[in-house]
PDB file of C-alpha atoms in Angstrom:
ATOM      1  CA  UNK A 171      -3.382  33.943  62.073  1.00  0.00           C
ATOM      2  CA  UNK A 172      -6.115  36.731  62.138  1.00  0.00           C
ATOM      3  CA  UNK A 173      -4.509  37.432  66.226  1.00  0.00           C
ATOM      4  CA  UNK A 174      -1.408  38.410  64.156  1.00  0.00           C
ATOM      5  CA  UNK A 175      -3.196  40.972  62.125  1.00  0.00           C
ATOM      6  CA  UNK A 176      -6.080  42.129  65.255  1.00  0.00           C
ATOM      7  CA  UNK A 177      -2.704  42.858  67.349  1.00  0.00           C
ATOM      8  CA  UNK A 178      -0.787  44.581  64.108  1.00  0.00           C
ATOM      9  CA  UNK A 179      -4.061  46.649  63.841  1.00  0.00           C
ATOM     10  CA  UNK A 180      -4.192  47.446  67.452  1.00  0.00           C
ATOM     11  CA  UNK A 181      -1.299  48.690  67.600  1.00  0.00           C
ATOM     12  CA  UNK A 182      -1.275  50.687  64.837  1.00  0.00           C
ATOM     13  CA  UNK A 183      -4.466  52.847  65.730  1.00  0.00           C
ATOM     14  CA  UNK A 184      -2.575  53.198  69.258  1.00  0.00           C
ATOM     15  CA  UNK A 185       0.682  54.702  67.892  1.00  0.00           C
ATOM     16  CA  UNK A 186      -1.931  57.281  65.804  1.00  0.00           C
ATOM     17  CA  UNK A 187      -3.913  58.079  68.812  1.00  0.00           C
ATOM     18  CA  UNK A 188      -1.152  59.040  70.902  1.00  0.00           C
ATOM     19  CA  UNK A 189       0.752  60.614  68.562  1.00  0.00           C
ATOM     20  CA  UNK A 190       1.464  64.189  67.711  1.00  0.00           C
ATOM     21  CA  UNK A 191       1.512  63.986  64.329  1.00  0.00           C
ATOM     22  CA  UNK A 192       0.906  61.161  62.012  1.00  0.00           C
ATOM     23  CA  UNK A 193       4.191  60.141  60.358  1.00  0.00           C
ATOM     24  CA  UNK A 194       4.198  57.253  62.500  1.00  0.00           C
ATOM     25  CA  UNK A 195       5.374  54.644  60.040  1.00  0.00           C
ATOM     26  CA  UNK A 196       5.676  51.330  61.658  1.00  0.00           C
ATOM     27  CA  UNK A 197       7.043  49.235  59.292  1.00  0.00           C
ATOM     28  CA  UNK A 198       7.243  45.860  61.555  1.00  0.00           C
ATOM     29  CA  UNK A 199       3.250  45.583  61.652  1.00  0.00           C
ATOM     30  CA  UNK A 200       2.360  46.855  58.297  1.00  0.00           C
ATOM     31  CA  UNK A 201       4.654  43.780  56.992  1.00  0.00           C
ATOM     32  CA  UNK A 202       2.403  41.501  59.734  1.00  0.00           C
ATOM     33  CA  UNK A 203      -0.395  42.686  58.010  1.00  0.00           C
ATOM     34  CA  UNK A 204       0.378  42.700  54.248  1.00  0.00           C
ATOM     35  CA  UNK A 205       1.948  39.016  55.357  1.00  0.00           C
ATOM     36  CA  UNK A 206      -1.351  38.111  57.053  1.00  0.00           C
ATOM     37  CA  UNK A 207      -3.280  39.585  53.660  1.00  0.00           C
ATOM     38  CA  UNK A 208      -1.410  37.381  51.236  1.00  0.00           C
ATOM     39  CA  UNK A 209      -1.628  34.207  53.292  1.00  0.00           C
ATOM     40  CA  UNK A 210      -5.735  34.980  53.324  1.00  0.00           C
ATOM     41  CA  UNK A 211      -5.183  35.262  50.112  1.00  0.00           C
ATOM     42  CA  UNK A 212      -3.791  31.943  49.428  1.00  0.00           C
ATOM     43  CA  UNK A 213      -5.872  30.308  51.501  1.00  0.00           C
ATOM     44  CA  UNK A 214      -9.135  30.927  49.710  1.00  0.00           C
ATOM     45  CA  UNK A 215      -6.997  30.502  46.278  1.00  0.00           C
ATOM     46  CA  UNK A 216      -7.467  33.891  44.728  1.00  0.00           C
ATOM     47  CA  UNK A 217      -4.910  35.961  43.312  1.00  0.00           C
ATOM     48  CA  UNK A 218      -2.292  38.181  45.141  1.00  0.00           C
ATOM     49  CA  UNK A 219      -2.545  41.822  44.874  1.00  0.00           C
ATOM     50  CA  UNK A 220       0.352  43.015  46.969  1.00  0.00           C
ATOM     51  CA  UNK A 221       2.786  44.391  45.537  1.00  0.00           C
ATOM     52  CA  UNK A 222       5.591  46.850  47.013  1.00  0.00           C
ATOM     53  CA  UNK A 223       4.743  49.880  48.031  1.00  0.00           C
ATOM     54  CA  UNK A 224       1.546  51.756  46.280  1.00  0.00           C
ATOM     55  CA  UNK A 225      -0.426  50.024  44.826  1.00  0.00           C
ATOM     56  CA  UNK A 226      -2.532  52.829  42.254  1.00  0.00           C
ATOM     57  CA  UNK A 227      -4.843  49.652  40.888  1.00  0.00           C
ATOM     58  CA  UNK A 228      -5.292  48.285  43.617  1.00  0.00           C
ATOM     59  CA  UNK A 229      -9.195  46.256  43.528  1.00  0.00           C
ATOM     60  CA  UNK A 230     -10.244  46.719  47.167  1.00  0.00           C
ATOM     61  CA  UNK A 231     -12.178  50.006  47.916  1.00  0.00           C
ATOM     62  CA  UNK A 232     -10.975  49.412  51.347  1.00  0.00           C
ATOM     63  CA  UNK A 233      -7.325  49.939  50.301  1.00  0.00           C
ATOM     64  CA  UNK A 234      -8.221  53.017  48.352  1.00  0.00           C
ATOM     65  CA  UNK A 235     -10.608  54.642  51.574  1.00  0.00           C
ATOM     66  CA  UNK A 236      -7.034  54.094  53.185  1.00  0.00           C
ATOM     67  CA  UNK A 237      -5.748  56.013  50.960  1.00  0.00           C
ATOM     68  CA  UNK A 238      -8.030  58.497  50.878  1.00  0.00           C
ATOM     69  CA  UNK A 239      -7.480  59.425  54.518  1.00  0.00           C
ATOM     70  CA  UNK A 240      -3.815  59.598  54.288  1.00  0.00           C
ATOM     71  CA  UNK A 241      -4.155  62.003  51.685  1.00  0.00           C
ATOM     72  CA  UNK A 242      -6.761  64.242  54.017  1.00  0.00           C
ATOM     73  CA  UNK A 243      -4.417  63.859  56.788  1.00  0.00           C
ATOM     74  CA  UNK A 244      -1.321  65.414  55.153  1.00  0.00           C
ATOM     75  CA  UNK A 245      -4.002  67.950  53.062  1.00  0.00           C
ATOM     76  CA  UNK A 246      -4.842  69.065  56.715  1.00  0.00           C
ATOM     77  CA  UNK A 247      -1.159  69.179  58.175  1.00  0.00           C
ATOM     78  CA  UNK A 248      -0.418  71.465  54.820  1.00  0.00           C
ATOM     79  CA  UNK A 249      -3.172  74.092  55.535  1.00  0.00           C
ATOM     80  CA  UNK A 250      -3.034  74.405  59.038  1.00  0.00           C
ATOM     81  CA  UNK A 251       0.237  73.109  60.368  1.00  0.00           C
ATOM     82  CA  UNK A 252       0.290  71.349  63.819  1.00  0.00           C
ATOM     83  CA  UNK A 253      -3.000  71.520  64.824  1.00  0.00           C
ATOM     84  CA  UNK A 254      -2.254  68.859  67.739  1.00  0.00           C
ATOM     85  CA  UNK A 255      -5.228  65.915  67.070  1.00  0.00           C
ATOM     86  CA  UNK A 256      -5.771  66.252  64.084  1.00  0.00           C
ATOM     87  CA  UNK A 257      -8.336  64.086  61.738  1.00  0.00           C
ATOM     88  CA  UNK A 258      -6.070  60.827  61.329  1.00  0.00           C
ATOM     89  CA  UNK A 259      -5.634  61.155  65.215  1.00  0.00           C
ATOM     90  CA  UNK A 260      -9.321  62.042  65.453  1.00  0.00           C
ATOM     91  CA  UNK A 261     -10.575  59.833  63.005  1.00  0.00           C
ATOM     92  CA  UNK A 262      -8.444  57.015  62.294  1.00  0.00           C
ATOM     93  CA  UNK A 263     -10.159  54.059  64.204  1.00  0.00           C
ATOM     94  CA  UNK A 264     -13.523  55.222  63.044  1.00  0.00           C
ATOM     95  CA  UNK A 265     -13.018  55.400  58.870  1.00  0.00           C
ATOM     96  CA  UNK A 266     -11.232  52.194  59.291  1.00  0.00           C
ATOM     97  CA  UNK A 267     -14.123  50.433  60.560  1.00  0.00           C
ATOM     98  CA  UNK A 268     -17.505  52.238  59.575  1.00  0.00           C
ATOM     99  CA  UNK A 269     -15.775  54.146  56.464  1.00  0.00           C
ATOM    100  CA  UNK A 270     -19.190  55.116  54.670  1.00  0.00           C
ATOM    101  CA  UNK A 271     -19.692  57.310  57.933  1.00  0.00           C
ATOM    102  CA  UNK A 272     -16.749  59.093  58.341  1.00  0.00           C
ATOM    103  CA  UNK A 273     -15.100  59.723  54.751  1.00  0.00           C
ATOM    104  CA  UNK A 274     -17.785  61.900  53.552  1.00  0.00           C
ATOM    105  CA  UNK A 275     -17.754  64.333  56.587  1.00  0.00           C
ATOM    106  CA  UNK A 276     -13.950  64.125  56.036  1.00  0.00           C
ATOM    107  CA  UNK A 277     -13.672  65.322  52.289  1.00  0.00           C
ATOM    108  CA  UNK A 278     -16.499  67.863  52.811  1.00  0.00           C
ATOM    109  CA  UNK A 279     -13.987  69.255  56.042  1.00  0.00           C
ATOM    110  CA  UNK A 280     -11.431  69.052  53.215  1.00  0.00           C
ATOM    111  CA  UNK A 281     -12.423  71.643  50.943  1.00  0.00           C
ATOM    112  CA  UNK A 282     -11.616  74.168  53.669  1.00  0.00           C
ATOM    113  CA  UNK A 283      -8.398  72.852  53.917  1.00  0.00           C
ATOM    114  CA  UNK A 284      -7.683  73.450  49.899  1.00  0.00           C
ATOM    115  CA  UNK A 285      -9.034  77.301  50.402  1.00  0.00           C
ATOM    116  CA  UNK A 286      -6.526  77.722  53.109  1.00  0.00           C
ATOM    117  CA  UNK A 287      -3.546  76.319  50.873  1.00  0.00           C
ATOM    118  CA  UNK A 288      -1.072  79.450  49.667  1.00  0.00           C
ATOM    119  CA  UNK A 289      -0.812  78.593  46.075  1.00  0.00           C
ATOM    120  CA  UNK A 290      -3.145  77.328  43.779  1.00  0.00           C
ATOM    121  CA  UNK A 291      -0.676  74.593  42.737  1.00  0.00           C
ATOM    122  CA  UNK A 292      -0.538  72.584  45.838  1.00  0.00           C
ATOM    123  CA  UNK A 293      -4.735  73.009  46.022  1.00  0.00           C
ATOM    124  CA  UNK A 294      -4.892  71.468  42.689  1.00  0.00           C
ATOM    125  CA  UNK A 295      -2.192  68.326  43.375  1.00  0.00           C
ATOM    126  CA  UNK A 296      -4.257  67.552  46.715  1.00  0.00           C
ATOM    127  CA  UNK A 297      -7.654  67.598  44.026  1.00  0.00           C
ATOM    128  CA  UNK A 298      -6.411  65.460  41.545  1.00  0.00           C
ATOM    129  CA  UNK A 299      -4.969  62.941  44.107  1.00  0.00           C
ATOM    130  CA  UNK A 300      -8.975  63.161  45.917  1.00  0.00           C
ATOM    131  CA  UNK A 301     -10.434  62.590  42.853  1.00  0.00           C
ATOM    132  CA  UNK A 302      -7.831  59.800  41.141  1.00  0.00           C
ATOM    133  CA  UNK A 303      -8.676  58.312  44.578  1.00  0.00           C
ATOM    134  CA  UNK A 304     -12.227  58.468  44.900  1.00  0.00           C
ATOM    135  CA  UNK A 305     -12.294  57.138  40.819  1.00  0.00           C
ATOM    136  CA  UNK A 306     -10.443  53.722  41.955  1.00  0.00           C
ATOM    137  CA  UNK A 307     -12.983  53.673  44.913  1.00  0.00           C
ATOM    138  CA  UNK A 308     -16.127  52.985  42.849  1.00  0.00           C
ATOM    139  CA  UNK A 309     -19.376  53.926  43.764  1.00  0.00           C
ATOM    140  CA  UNK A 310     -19.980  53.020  46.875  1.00  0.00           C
ATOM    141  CA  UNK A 311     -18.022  53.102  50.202  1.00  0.00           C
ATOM    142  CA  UNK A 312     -18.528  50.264  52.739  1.00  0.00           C
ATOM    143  CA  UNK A 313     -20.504  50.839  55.666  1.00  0.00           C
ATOM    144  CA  UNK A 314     -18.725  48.501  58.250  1.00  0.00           C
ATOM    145  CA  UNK A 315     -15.175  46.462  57.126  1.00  0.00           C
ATOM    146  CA  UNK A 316     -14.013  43.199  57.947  1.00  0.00           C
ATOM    147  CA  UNK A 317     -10.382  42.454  59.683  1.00  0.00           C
ATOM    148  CA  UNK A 318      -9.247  41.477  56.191  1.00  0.00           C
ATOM    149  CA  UNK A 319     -11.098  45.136  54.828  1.00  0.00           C
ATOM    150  CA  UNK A 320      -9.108  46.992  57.811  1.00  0.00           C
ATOM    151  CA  UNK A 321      -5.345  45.442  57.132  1.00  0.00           C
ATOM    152  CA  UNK A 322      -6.067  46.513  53.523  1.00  0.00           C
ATOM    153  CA  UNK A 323      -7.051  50.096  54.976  1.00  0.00           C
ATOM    154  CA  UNK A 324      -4.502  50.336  57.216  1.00  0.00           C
ATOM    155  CA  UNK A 325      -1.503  49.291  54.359  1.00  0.00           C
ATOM    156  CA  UNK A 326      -3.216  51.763  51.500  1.00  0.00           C
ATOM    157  CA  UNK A 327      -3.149  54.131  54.584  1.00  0.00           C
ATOM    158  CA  UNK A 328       0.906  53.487  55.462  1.00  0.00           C
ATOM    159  CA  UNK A 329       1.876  53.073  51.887  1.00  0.00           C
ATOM    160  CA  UNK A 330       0.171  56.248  50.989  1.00  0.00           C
ATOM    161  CA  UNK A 331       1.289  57.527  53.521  1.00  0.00           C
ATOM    162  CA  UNK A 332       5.266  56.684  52.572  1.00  0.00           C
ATOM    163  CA  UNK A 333       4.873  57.818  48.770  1.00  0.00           C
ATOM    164  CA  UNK A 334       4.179  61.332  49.947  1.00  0.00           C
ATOM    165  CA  UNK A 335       7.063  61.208  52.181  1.00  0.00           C
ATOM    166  CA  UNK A 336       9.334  59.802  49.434  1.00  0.00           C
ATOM    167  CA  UNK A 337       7.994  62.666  47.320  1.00  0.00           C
ATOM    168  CA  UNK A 338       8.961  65.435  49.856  1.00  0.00           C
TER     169      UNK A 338
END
């Protein structure tokens, strides 16, 4: 079963690398993966933590460094419009993997991105949705993730991801 999420992962990171922009929802392999998640799940008899779409309480950092990046990807598309690769396209495959190397780089690039917002009311939204982020994270951010730590990255990513699109 873990082909079934490697593949849905695969292709996912391909669709954002050769993408313009990051809207990319592909709802077919996110369900793969969330499918593959709850089956792992069930398999080692713990409890199920899927639920549809965000998931705020969510226990797995990885889910919420998913999140995270979502969030920095649509902070950057917001201050500087289409910038072509941008940091999802740029960094996608990288914070899903080896997240304790990449994030921190990422939210110190995003505090140009907030001085570059017009209005102060947008700046602050993007901050408190960092920060309620980074709170459900804990205190420290994995430095390499498992398949099973990626799916979860790669559905807080997507269902971040549509929340903010269902908002707009």
């Amino acid at each position: 079963m873990s082909l079934i999420a490697d593949k849905a992962l695969y292709y996912l990171r391909s669709r954002l690398l050769n993408s313009e922009n990051d809207i990319n929802l592909d709802r077919i392999a996110c369900a793969l993966i969330k499918a593959w998640l709850i089956r792992e799940d069930e398999w080692k008899g713990g409890t199920n933590n899927m639920q549809f779409g965000l998931n705020e309480n969510h226990p797995s950092t990885a889910y919420h460094a998913g999140r995270m990046m979502a969030v920095l990807g649509d902070l950057q598309q917001s201050a500087l419009g289409d910038v072509g690769s941008g940091i999802v396209q740029r960094y996608y495959a990288a914070a899903s993997t080896t997240p304790a190397l990449v994030l921190g780089r990422l939210i110190r690039t995003a505090q140009y991105h907030l001085n570059k917002l017009e209005g102060k009311g947008l700046s602050i939204w993007y901050e408190k949705q960092m920060a309620s982020i980074a709170e459900k994270m804990g205190e420290s951010i994995p430095a390499t993730m498992t398949l099973e730590e990626q799916s979860l990255f790669a559905l807080g990513y997507y269902q971040q991801k549509a929340a903010m699109m269902a908002g707009k």
